[in-house]
């Protein structure tokens, strides 16, 4: 692990007038997208060092002294602290990750690492996951430093490596090795929250993440009897594994309504003017458009087979077969999830953990939530903030280990027709420019109010 402090560099020169957070956020997002930080999960990618240095330079331009922490070669995160007006108050953490999942340029309308602007959007890998929030955070902080506006309390900024592979080289590393960086931090905001869902012309819901499912990536293994492919074999490992994987892939875990999901369903019931039955949500999910993909998976535990491996020659029955499964469980249901997994898979399947991380949940109340609601309402009069549970995971899992109360709040006002959930890890990922500008205004108000 190495630590460095970047040197100060010259400030950005605006065109056609004064530079503001709103005026530079799209360019910051584009520049971050152009830094390829693809995370393949096996250490073979370019790493995040270039992005960490870019972020550090942008912060250093206005007097901050960010530090770069490199947990392994090229796996770098940037952390900085902004002094607030009242140092006796608990600090706020604003965190984002700079790594992205890989992208195949041949599948895209615009090159995924070109950061082009087209049809009113910034296009590219990371546009919503999550270089948009990185750019909004940079834009707001730079503008406040430029104009000498201190936040009410200390703010810790963390731009992190490796979130897309579980945060081992990013958030987990900092929490385990450098917990002092987060001294005094009691609350945090990060990704996959604060985005809009338009109900009608008089109401827009903004989903704030208050919970996220636990992560259990696993390897399944079956041993069988190896032999010649031309002969009868009643102990074929591939057959046994495929039957077990098919059972699991088709299995529907029972509906379990957690605290955050119950709160969201109550808010949605009120917004839609209908009674919601968690056991019969199919018709309701159809009305939620793109966010149905996010919400539907929060009603139950899930286990999705994602990889298969066996054999080395067409006429040889292998003695072993393997599969990988992406398991996600709701807060408080880890034991139930694992017991049902084993029941569905059967006794011959060996199950090993590849990567596991906790489920997290917090209440949707308190001064920080009020600050979110006020900031959203000031920029969008028909806004209503509501809590929800994320089916995936974020670096909040790491920071919750320090007792930090974590929320997903990366505010974006989105056009109703945009399949926002489909942008995550999808082809043609993009974010509206006016959504980024909206996010800058909301985050700036939020910092003043929190």
Short mmCIF file of C-alpha atoms in Angstrom, two decimals:
data_model
loop_
_atom_site.label_atom_id
_atom_site.label_comp_id
_atom_site.label_asym_id
_atom_site.label_seq_id
_atom_site.Cartn_x
_atom_site.Cartn_y
_atom_site.Cartn_z
CA UNK A 1 0.00 0.00 0.00
CA UNK A 2 1.31 3.44 -0.88
CA UNK A 3 0.03 6.88 0.01
CA UNK A 4 0.66 10.06 -1.94
CA UNK A 5 -0.38 13.69 -1.87
CA UNK A 6 -0.87 15.27 -5.33
CA UNK A 7 0.63 18.66 -6.04
CA UNK A 8 -1.51 21.69 -6.66
CA UNK A 9 -2.43 22.46 -10.27
CA UNK A 10 -3.97 25.42 -12.05
CA UNK A 11 -7.70 26.09 -11.93
CA UNK A 12 -10.11 25.43 -14.80
CA UNK A 13 -10.89 28.37 -17.06
CA UNK A 14 -14.57 28.72 -17.92
CA UNK A 15 -15.89 29.74 -21.31
CA UNK A 16 -18.47 32.46 -21.76
CA UNK A 17 -18.65 33.44 -18.10
CA UNK A 18 -18.11 32.23 -14.58
CA UNK A 19 -17.47 28.55 -14.01
CA UNK A 20 -20.05 26.92 -11.70
CA UNK A 21 -20.78 23.43 -10.54
CA UNK A 22 -23.65 23.18 -12.99
CA UNK A 23 -21.58 24.43 -15.90
CA UNK A 24 -18.77 21.93 -15.43
CA UNK A 25 -20.51 18.79 -14.20
CA UNK A 26 -21.09 17.30 -17.66
CA UNK A 27 -17.45 17.80 -18.63
CA UNK A 28 -16.27 16.26 -15.36
CA UNK A 29 -18.47 13.25 -16.03
CA UNK A 30 -17.16 12.94 -19.60
CA UNK A 31 -13.54 13.15 -18.49
CA UNK A 32 -14.08 10.47 -15.84
CA UNK A 33 -15.75 8.17 -18.38
CA UNK A 34 -12.76 8.58 -20.72
CA UNK A 35 -10.52 7.07 -18.04
CA UNK A 36 -10.98 3.33 -18.57
CA UNK A 37 -11.35 1.79 -15.11
CA UNK A 38 -12.87 -1.53 -16.18
CA UNK A 39 -12.95 -4.02 -13.33
CA UNK A 40 -12.86 -7.63 -14.56
CA UNK A 41 -12.83 -9.00 -11.04
CA UNK A 42 -9.61 -10.95 -11.58
CA UNK A 43 -7.01 -8.19 -11.32
CA UNK A 44 -6.46 -7.96 -15.08
CA UNK A 45 -8.02 -4.55 -15.68
CA UNK A 46 -6.33 -1.15 -15.89
CA UNK A 47 -7.09 -0.30 -12.26
CA UNK A 48 -8.25 3.00 -10.84
CA UNK A 49 -4.95 4.83 -10.31
CA UNK A 50 -5.46 7.26 -13.21
CA UNK A 51 -8.97 8.11 -12.00
CA UNK A 52 -7.72 8.54 -8.42
CA UNK A 53 -5.07 10.98 -9.61
CA UNK A 54 -7.59 12.86 -11.75
CA UNK A 55 -9.96 13.27 -8.80
CA UNK A 56 -7.14 14.26 -6.45
CA UNK A 57 -5.96 16.89 -8.91
CA UNK A 58 -9.43 18.37 -9.26
CA UNK A 59 -9.76 18.65 -5.49
CA UNK A 60 -6.24 20.00 -4.97
CA UNK A 61 -6.89 22.87 -7.40
CA UNK A 62 -8.93 24.59 -4.70
CA UNK A 63 -6.84 23.93 -1.63
CA UNK A 64 -7.78 20.46 -0.42
CA UNK A 65 -5.04 17.97 0.37
CA UNK A 66 -6.43 14.66 -0.85
CA UNK A 67 -4.61 11.39 -0.22
CA UNK A 68 -4.35 8.47 -2.62
CA UNK A 69 -4.32 5.01 -1.07
CA UNK A 70 -3.13 2.16 -3.25
CA UNK A 71 -4.11 -1.25 -1.82
CA UNK A 72 -2.44 -3.18 -4.67
CA UNK A 73 -0.69 -2.11 -7.85
CA UNK A 74 -3.03 0.28 -9.67
CA UNK A 75 -5.93 -0.25 -7.24
CA UNK A 76 -6.21 3.27 -5.87
CA UNK A 77 -8.76 5.30 -3.92
CA UNK A 78 -8.79 9.03 -3.12
CA UNK A 79 -9.90 10.47 0.24
CA UNK A 80 -10.15 14.08 1.39
CA UNK A 81 -11.73 15.92 4.32
CA UNK A 82 -13.39 19.33 4.14
CA UNK A 83 -13.54 21.28 7.39
CA UNK A 84 -17.02 22.40 8.37
CA UNK A 85 -18.30 25.46 10.22
CA UNK A 86 -18.94 23.42 13.38
CA UNK A 87 -16.17 20.83 13.98
CA UNK A 88 -18.00 19.56 17.07
CA UNK A 89 -20.75 18.07 14.91
CA UNK A 90 -20.49 14.51 13.52
CA UNK A 91 -19.07 14.35 10.01
CA UNK A 92 -20.82 13.30 6.78
CA UNK A 93 -19.27 10.87 4.29
CA UNK A 94 -19.95 11.27 0.56
CA UNK A 95 -18.62 8.24 -1.29
CA UNK A 96 -18.51 6.99 -4.85
CA UNK A 97 -16.58 4.35 -6.76
CA UNK A 98 -14.49 5.02 -9.85
CA UNK A 99 -14.31 1.48 -11.25
CA UNK A 100 -16.81 0.27 -13.85
CA UNK A 101 -17.86 -3.07 -15.30
CA UNK A 102 -16.36 -3.94 -18.72
CA UNK A 103 -18.06 -2.94 -21.97
CA UNK A 104 -17.85 -4.26 -25.54
CA UNK A 105 -17.62 -1.23 -27.83
CA UNK A 106 -19.13 -3.13 -30.79
CA UNK A 107 -22.45 -3.34 -28.94
CA UNK A 108 -22.75 0.39 -28.26
CA UNK A 109 -24.22 3.28 -30.27
CA UNK A 110 -21.42 5.52 -28.96
CA UNK A 111 -18.06 4.22 -27.78
CA UNK A 112 -18.36 3.35 -24.07
CA UNK A 113 -15.16 5.20 -23.15
CA UNK A 114 -15.55 8.26 -25.38
CA UNK A 115 -17.78 10.26 -23.03
CA UNK A 116 -19.81 11.68 -25.90
CA UNK A 117 -22.80 13.98 -25.52
CA UNK A 118 -25.71 13.04 -27.77
CA UNK A 119 -29.49 13.46 -27.50
CA UNK A 120 -29.05 15.51 -24.34
CA UNK A 121 -27.17 12.76 -22.51
CA UNK A 122 -23.62 11.91 -21.53
CA UNK A 123 -22.98 8.40 -22.92
CA UNK A 124 -20.48 5.88 -21.66
CA UNK A 125 -19.65 3.13 -19.22
CA UNK A 126 -20.11 4.56 -15.75
CA UNK A 127 -22.55 7.28 -16.78
CA UNK A 128 -24.97 6.09 -14.08
CA UNK A 129 -22.78 3.54 -12.24
CA UNK A 130 -21.38 5.77 -10.93
CA UNK A 131 -19.21 8.42 -12.50
CA UNK A 132 -22.28 10.65 -12.63
CA UNK A 133 -22.30 10.92 -8.83
CA UNK A 134 -18.51 11.26 -8.77
CA UNK A 135 -18.83 14.18 -11.18
CA UNK A 136 -21.69 15.79 -9.26
CA UNK A 137 -19.75 15.52 -6.02
CA UNK A 138 -16.64 17.02 -7.60
CA UNK A 139 -18.68 19.81 -9.20
CA UNK A 140 -20.43 20.77 -5.95
CA UNK A 141 -17.28 20.60 -3.83
CA UNK A 142 -15.19 22.56 -6.34
CA UNK A 143 -17.85 25.27 -6.55
CA UNK A 144 -18.12 25.57 -2.78
CA UNK A 145 -14.34 25.76 -2.44
CA UNK A 146 -14.14 28.23 -5.31
CA UNK A 147 -16.68 30.54 -3.65
CA UNK A 148 -15.50 29.98 -0.07
CA UNK A 149 -18.69 28.32 1.21
CA UNK A 150 -17.90 25.95 4.07
CA UNK A 151 -20.29 23.11 4.83
CA UNK A 152 -22.10 23.18 8.20
CA UNK A 153 -20.08 20.16 9.36
CA UNK A 154 -17.01 18.22 8.25
CA UNK A 155 -17.40 16.25 5.04
CA UNK A 156 -15.23 13.28 4.13
CA UNK A 157 -14.99 12.53 0.41
CA UNK A 158 -14.08 9.03 -0.76
CA UNK A 159 -13.64 8.03 -4.40
CA UNK A 160 -13.13 4.30 -4.25
CA UNK A 161 -11.64 1.39 -6.15
CA UNK A 162 -13.09 -2.07 -6.71
CA UNK A 163 -16.76 -1.62 -5.79
CA UNK A 164 -17.80 -3.73 -8.79
CA UNK A 165 -15.96 -6.76 -7.37
CA UNK A 166 -16.99 -6.37 -3.74
CA UNK A 167 -14.73 -3.51 -2.60
CA UNK A 168 -11.85 -5.68 -1.35
CA UNK A 169 -9.27 -3.27 -2.82
CA UNK A 170 -11.32 -0.16 -2.09
CA UNK A 171 -13.81 0.49 0.69
CA UNK A 172 -13.06 -2.69 2.62
CA UNK A 173 -9.33 -1.94 2.50
CA UNK A 174 -9.80 1.59 3.84
CA UNK A 175 -12.21 0.48 6.57
CA UNK A 176 -9.89 -2.32 7.67
CA UNK A 177 -6.52 -0.55 7.33
CA UNK A 178 -7.33 3.16 7.66
CA UNK A 179 -10.46 3.55 9.80
CA UNK A 180 -9.10 6.83 11.17
CA UNK A 181 -9.96 8.48 7.84
CA UNK A 182 -13.61 8.24 8.89
CA UNK A 183 -13.18 9.46 12.45
CA UNK A 184 -16.36 11.17 13.62
CA UNK A 185 -18.43 10.13 10.60
CA UNK A 186 -21.94 9.02 11.58
CA UNK A 187 -23.84 9.24 8.26
CA UNK A 188 -23.08 8.68 4.60
CA UNK A 189 -24.60 9.07 1.16
CA UNK A 190 -23.64 7.10 -1.91
CA UNK A 191 -25.04 5.53 -5.07
CA UNK A 192 -28.33 4.10 -6.38
CA UNK A 193 -30.73 6.45 -4.69
CA UNK A 194 -32.32 9.85 -5.14
CA UNK A 195 -33.45 9.11 -8.71
CA UNK A 196 -36.97 9.99 -9.83
CA UNK A 197 -39.99 7.94 -10.83
CA UNK A 198 -42.78 10.04 -12.36
CA UNK A 199 -46.19 8.91 -11.11
CA UNK A 200 -48.18 11.65 -12.83
CA UNK A 201 -47.99 15.37 -13.60
CA UNK A 202 -48.47 16.19 -9.93
CA UNK A 203 -46.14 13.69 -8.28
CA UNK A 204 -42.60 12.45 -8.71
CA UNK A 205 -41.20 9.91 -6.27
CA UNK A 206 -37.48 10.03 -5.51
CA UNK A 207 -36.27 6.66 -4.27
CA UNK A 208 -33.72 6.93 -1.46
CA UNK A 209 -31.90 3.71 -0.63
CA UNK A 210 -32.22 2.81 3.04
CA UNK A 211 -31.44 -0.91 2.73
CA UNK A 212 -29.64 -3.34 0.48
CA UNK A 213 -29.62 -7.08 0.18
CA UNK A 214 -26.73 -9.15 1.41
CA UNK A 215 -24.36 -10.68 -1.13
CA UNK A 216 -23.40 -14.34 -1.33
CA UNK A 217 -21.46 -15.32 -4.44
CA UNK A 218 -20.83 -19.06 -4.39
CA UNK A 219 -19.29 -21.96 -6.27
CA UNK A 220 -21.23 -25.21 -6.60
CA UNK A 221 -19.31 -28.43 -7.16
CA UNK A 222 -20.41 -31.99 -7.94
CA UNK A 223 -18.12 -35.01 -8.14
CA UNK A 224 -19.07 -37.90 -10.40
CA UNK A 225 -17.52 -40.89 -12.09
CA UNK A 226 -15.16 -40.08 -14.95
CA UNK A 227 -15.23 -42.29 -18.02
CA UNK A 228 -15.51 -42.74 -21.78
CA UNK A 229 -18.21 -40.69 -23.46
CA UNK A 230 -19.42 -43.68 -25.48
CA UNK A 231 -20.33 -45.73 -22.44
CA UNK A 232 -23.31 -45.68 -20.08
CA UNK A 233 -22.69 -43.49 -17.05
CA UNK A 234 -25.26 -43.18 -14.27
CA UNK A 235 -23.02 -40.93 -12.18
CA UNK A 236 -22.40 -38.06 -14.60
CA UNK A 237 -21.31 -34.92 -12.68
CA UNK A 238 -22.57 -32.61 -15.44
CA UNK A 239 -26.03 -34.14 -15.37
CA UNK A 240 -26.25 -33.92 -11.59
CA UNK A 241 -25.04 -30.33 -11.54
CA UNK A 242 -27.29 -29.15 -14.36
CA UNK A 243 -30.35 -30.62 -12.67
CA UNK A 244 -29.49 -28.85 -9.42
CA UNK A 245 -28.73 -25.55 -11.16
CA UNK A 246 -31.99 -25.76 -13.11
CA UNK A 247 -33.93 -26.32 -9.88
CA UNK A 248 -32.28 -23.34 -8.29
CA UNK A 249 -32.65 -21.11 -11.34
CA UNK A 250 -36.40 -21.77 -11.50
CA UNK A 251 -36.98 -21.61 -7.76
CA UNK A 252 -38.99 -18.69 -6.38
CA UNK A 253 -38.13 -17.89 -2.81
CA UNK A 254 -41.08 -16.85 -0.64
CA UNK A 255 -42.10 -13.20 -0.37
CA UNK A 256 -40.61 -11.52 2.68
CA UNK A 257 -41.58 -7.89 3.33
CA UNK A 258 -38.80 -6.09 5.21
CA UNK A 259 -39.10 -2.74 6.96
CA UNK A 260 -37.81 -0.66 4.02
CA UNK A 261 -39.90 -2.58 1.47
CA UNK A 262 -43.02 -2.17 3.62
CA UNK A 263 -42.43 1.60 3.84
CA UNK A 264 -41.91 1.83 0.08
CA UNK A 265 -45.05 -0.19 -0.67
CA UNK A 266 -47.09 2.04 1.66
CA UNK A 267 -45.79 5.15 -0.13
CA UNK A 268 -46.40 3.59 -3.55
CA UNK A 269 -49.92 2.52 -2.54
CA UNK A 270 -50.69 6.10 -1.53
CA UNK A 271 -49.16 7.51 -4.74
CA UNK A 272 -51.04 5.11 -7.03
CA UNK A 273 -54.25 5.19 -5.00
CA UNK A 274 -54.51 1.40 -4.85
CA UNK A 275 -54.17 -1.31 -2.21
CA UNK A 276 -50.97 -3.32 -2.72
CA UNK A 277 -50.66 -7.00 -1.96
CA UNK A 278 -46.97 -8.04 -1.73
CA UNK A 279 -47.99 -11.59 -2.72
CA UNK A 280 -49.52 -10.33 -5.99
CA UNK A 281 -47.28 -7.58 -7.30
CA UNK A 282 -47.04 -8.51 -10.99
CA UNK A 283 -49.70 -6.07 -12.16
CA UNK A 284 -48.24 -3.28 -10.04
CA UNK A 285 -44.69 -3.90 -11.25
CA UNK A 286 -45.91 -3.48 -14.83
CA UNK A 287 -46.85 0.10 -13.93
CA UNK A 288 -43.39 0.89 -12.55
CA UNK A 289 -41.58 0.79 -15.88
CA UNK A 290 -37.80 0.44 -15.61
CA UNK A 291 -37.64 0.55 -11.81
CA UNK A 292 -39.67 -2.67 -11.65
CA UNK A 293 -36.38 -4.51 -12.13
CA UNK A 294 -35.06 -2.89 -8.96
CA UNK A 295 -38.21 -3.27 -6.88
CA UNK A 296 -39.28 -6.78 -7.91
CA UNK A 297 -36.07 -8.34 -6.61
CA UNK A 298 -36.51 -6.78 -3.16
CA UNK A 299 -39.62 -8.81 -2.34
CA UNK A 300 -37.74 -12.07 -1.91
CA UNK A 301 -34.29 -13.64 -1.72
CA UNK A 302 -32.77 -14.56 -5.07
CA UNK A 303 -30.14 -16.95 -6.41
CA UNK A 304 -29.16 -16.62 -10.06
CA UNK A 305 -26.86 -19.17 -11.76
CA UNK A 306 -24.27 -17.20 -13.76
CA UNK A 307 -21.44 -19.56 -14.79
CA UNK A 308 -20.95 -23.25 -15.69
CA UNK A 309 -17.74 -25.23 -16.12
CA UNK A 310 -16.93 -28.89 -16.80
CA UNK A 311 -15.03 -31.21 -19.11
CA UNK A 312 -12.03 -30.95 -21.40
CA UNK A 313 -12.79 -33.29 -24.34
CA UNK A 314 -15.98 -34.31 -26.12
CA UNK A 315 -15.53 -38.05 -25.58
CA UNK A 316 -14.52 -37.85 -21.90
CA UNK A 317 -17.07 -37.72 -19.08
CA UNK A 318 -15.45 -35.43 -16.49
CA UNK A 319 -15.20 -36.40 -12.87
CA UNK A 320 -16.27 -32.95 -11.66
CA UNK A 321 -18.53 -30.07 -12.70
CA UNK A 322 -18.85 -26.58 -11.25
CA UNK A 323 -21.22 -23.63 -11.39
CA UNK A 324 -21.27 -20.14 -9.92
CA UNK A 325 -24.33 -18.49 -8.41
CA UNK A 326 -25.06 -14.88 -7.47
CA UNK A 327 -27.08 -15.07 -4.27
CA UNK A 328 -28.76 -12.06 -2.64
CA UNK A 329 -30.67 -12.15 0.64
CA UNK A 330 -32.85 -9.59 2.38
CA UNK A 331 -31.81 -7.98 5.69
CA UNK A 332 -32.28 -10.40 8.57
CA UNK A 333 -32.81 -13.45 6.34
CA UNK A 334 -29.31 -14.86 5.83
CA UNK A 335 -29.90 -18.11 7.72
CA UNK A 336 -33.26 -18.73 6.05
CA UNK A 337 -31.70 -18.07 2.64
CA UNK A 338 -28.85 -20.53 3.10
CA UNK A 339 -31.09 -23.25 4.49
CA UNK A 340 -33.40 -23.00 1.51
CA UNK A 341 -30.45 -23.01 -0.88
CA UNK A 342 -29.25 -26.33 0.48
CA UNK A 343 -32.74 -27.81 0.39
CA UNK A 344 -33.22 -26.89 -3.28
CA UNK A 345 -29.73 -27.95 -4.38
CA UNK A 346 -29.79 -31.34 -2.66
CA UNK A 347 -27.21 -33.29 -0.68
CA UNK A 348 -24.69 -33.96 -3.47
CA UNK A 349 -23.90 -30.31 -4.12
CA UNK A 350 -20.89 -28.80 -2.35
CA UNK A 351 -21.38 -25.10 -1.81
CA UNK A 352 -18.38 -22.80 -1.26
CA UNK A 353 -18.37 -19.06 -0.66
CA UNK A 354 -16.54 -16.99 -3.28
CA UNK A 355 -17.44 -13.60 -1.82
CA UNK A 356 -19.94 -12.62 0.86
CA UNK A 357 -21.02 -9.31 2.33
CA UNK A 358 -23.65 -8.17 4.78
CA UNK A 359 -27.16 -6.88 4.24
CA UNK A 360 -27.72 -3.37 5.62
CA UNK A 361 -30.79 -1.37 6.62
CA UNK A 362 -31.51 1.92 8.36
CA UNK A 363 -34.64 3.90 9.22
CA UNK A 364 -36.00 6.59 6.93
CA UNK A 365 -36.02 9.37 9.48
CA UNK A 366 -33.90 12.04 11.12
CA UNK A 367 -32.33 15.34 10.13
CA UNK A 368 -30.41 13.91 7.17
CA UNK A 369 -33.60 12.55 5.59
CA UNK A 370 -35.31 15.90 6.17
CA UNK A 371 -32.40 17.61 4.40
CA UNK A 372 -32.85 15.30 1.40
CA UNK A 373 -36.57 16.01 1.25
CA UNK A 374 -36.10 19.77 1.53
CA UNK A 375 -33.39 19.86 -1.14
CA UNK A 376 -35.43 17.78 -3.58
CA UNK A 377 -38.61 19.78 -3.01
CA UNK A 378 -36.78 23.08 -3.53
CA UNK A 379 -35.67 21.99 -7.01
CA UNK A 380 -38.75 19.93 -7.92
CA UNK A 381 -42.02 21.10 -6.30
CA UNK A 382 -43.76 17.78 -7.03
CA UNK A 383 -41.00 15.70 -5.42
CA UNK A 384 -41.61 13.21 -2.64
CA UNK A 385 -38.70 11.26 -1.17
CA UNK A 386 -39.47 7.62 -0.35
CA UNK A 387 -37.27 4.81 1.01
CA UNK A 388 -36.53 1.59 -0.85
CA UNK A 389 -34.34 -1.50 -0.64
CA UNK A 390 -31.64 -2.07 -3.28
CA UNK A 391 -31.45 -5.56 -4.73
CA UNK A 392 -27.72 -5.22 -5.33
CA UNK A 393 -24.93 -3.97 -3.11
CA UNK A 394 -22.73 -0.91 -2.68
CA UNK A 395 -19.78 0.25 -0.61
CA UNK A 396 -22.29 1.07 2.13
CA UNK A 397 -21.72 -2.50 3.30
CA UNK A 398 -18.13 -1.63 4.21
CA UNK A 399 -18.89 1.68 5.88
CA UNK A 400 -21.72 0.19 7.93
CA UNK A 401 -19.05 -1.88 9.70
CA UNK A 402 -17.88 1.39 11.29
CA UNK A 403 -21.38 2.08 12.58
CA UNK A 404 -22.04 4.64 9.85
CA UNK A 405 -25.68 5.06 8.85
CA UNK A 406 -25.74 4.77 5.06
CA UNK A 407 -28.18 6.05 2.43
CA UNK A 408 -28.23 5.91 -1.35
CA UNK A 409 -28.68 9.52 -2.47
CA UNK A 410 -27.29 10.48 -5.88
CA UNK A 411 -30.13 12.81 -6.97
CA UNK A 412 -31.25 12.71 -10.60
CA UNK A 413 -34.49 13.97 -12.15
CA UNK A 414 -35.07 11.59 -15.04
CA UNK A 415 -37.40 11.60 -18.06
CA UNK A 416 -40.21 9.06 -17.54
CA UNK A 417 -39.28 7.13 -20.68
CA UNK A 418 -35.66 6.44 -19.64
CA UNK A 419 -35.05 2.85 -18.53
CA UNK A 420 -32.84 3.90 -15.64
CA UNK A 421 -32.47 0.45 -14.09
CA UNK A 422 -31.50 -0.92 -17.50
CA UNK A 423 -28.56 1.52 -17.64
CA UNK A 424 -26.76 -0.28 -14.81
CA UNK A 425 -24.23 -2.62 -16.43
CA UNK A 426 -26.23 -2.32 -19.66
CA UNK A 427 -25.43 -1.36 -23.23
CA UNK A 428 -25.72 2.36 -24.16
CA UNK A 429 -25.47 3.53 -20.55
CA UNK A 430 -26.18 7.26 -20.40
CA UNK A 431 -27.33 10.03 -18.11
CA UNK A 432 -29.22 13.23 -19.05
CA UNK A 433 -27.13 16.40 -18.85
CA UNK A 434 -29.99 18.28 -17.22
CA UNK A 435 -30.24 15.43 -14.71
CA UNK A 436 -26.61 16.00 -13.74
CA UNK A 437 -27.22 19.74 -13.38
CA UNK A 438 -30.29 19.02 -11.25
CA UNK A 439 -28.19 16.73 -9.07
CA UNK A 440 -25.59 19.44 -8.51
CA UNK A 441 -28.25 21.89 -7.34
CA UNK A 442 -29.87 19.33 -5.02
CA UNK A 443 -26.59 18.17 -3.51
CA UNK A 444 -25.53 21.77 -2.89
CA UNK A 445 -28.80 22.50 -1.06
CA UNK A 446 -28.54 19.19 0.80
CA UNK A 447 -25.07 20.03 2.12
CA UNK A 448 -26.30 23.40 3.36
CA UNK A 449 -29.26 21.76 5.13
CA UNK A 450 -27.54 18.75 6.67
#
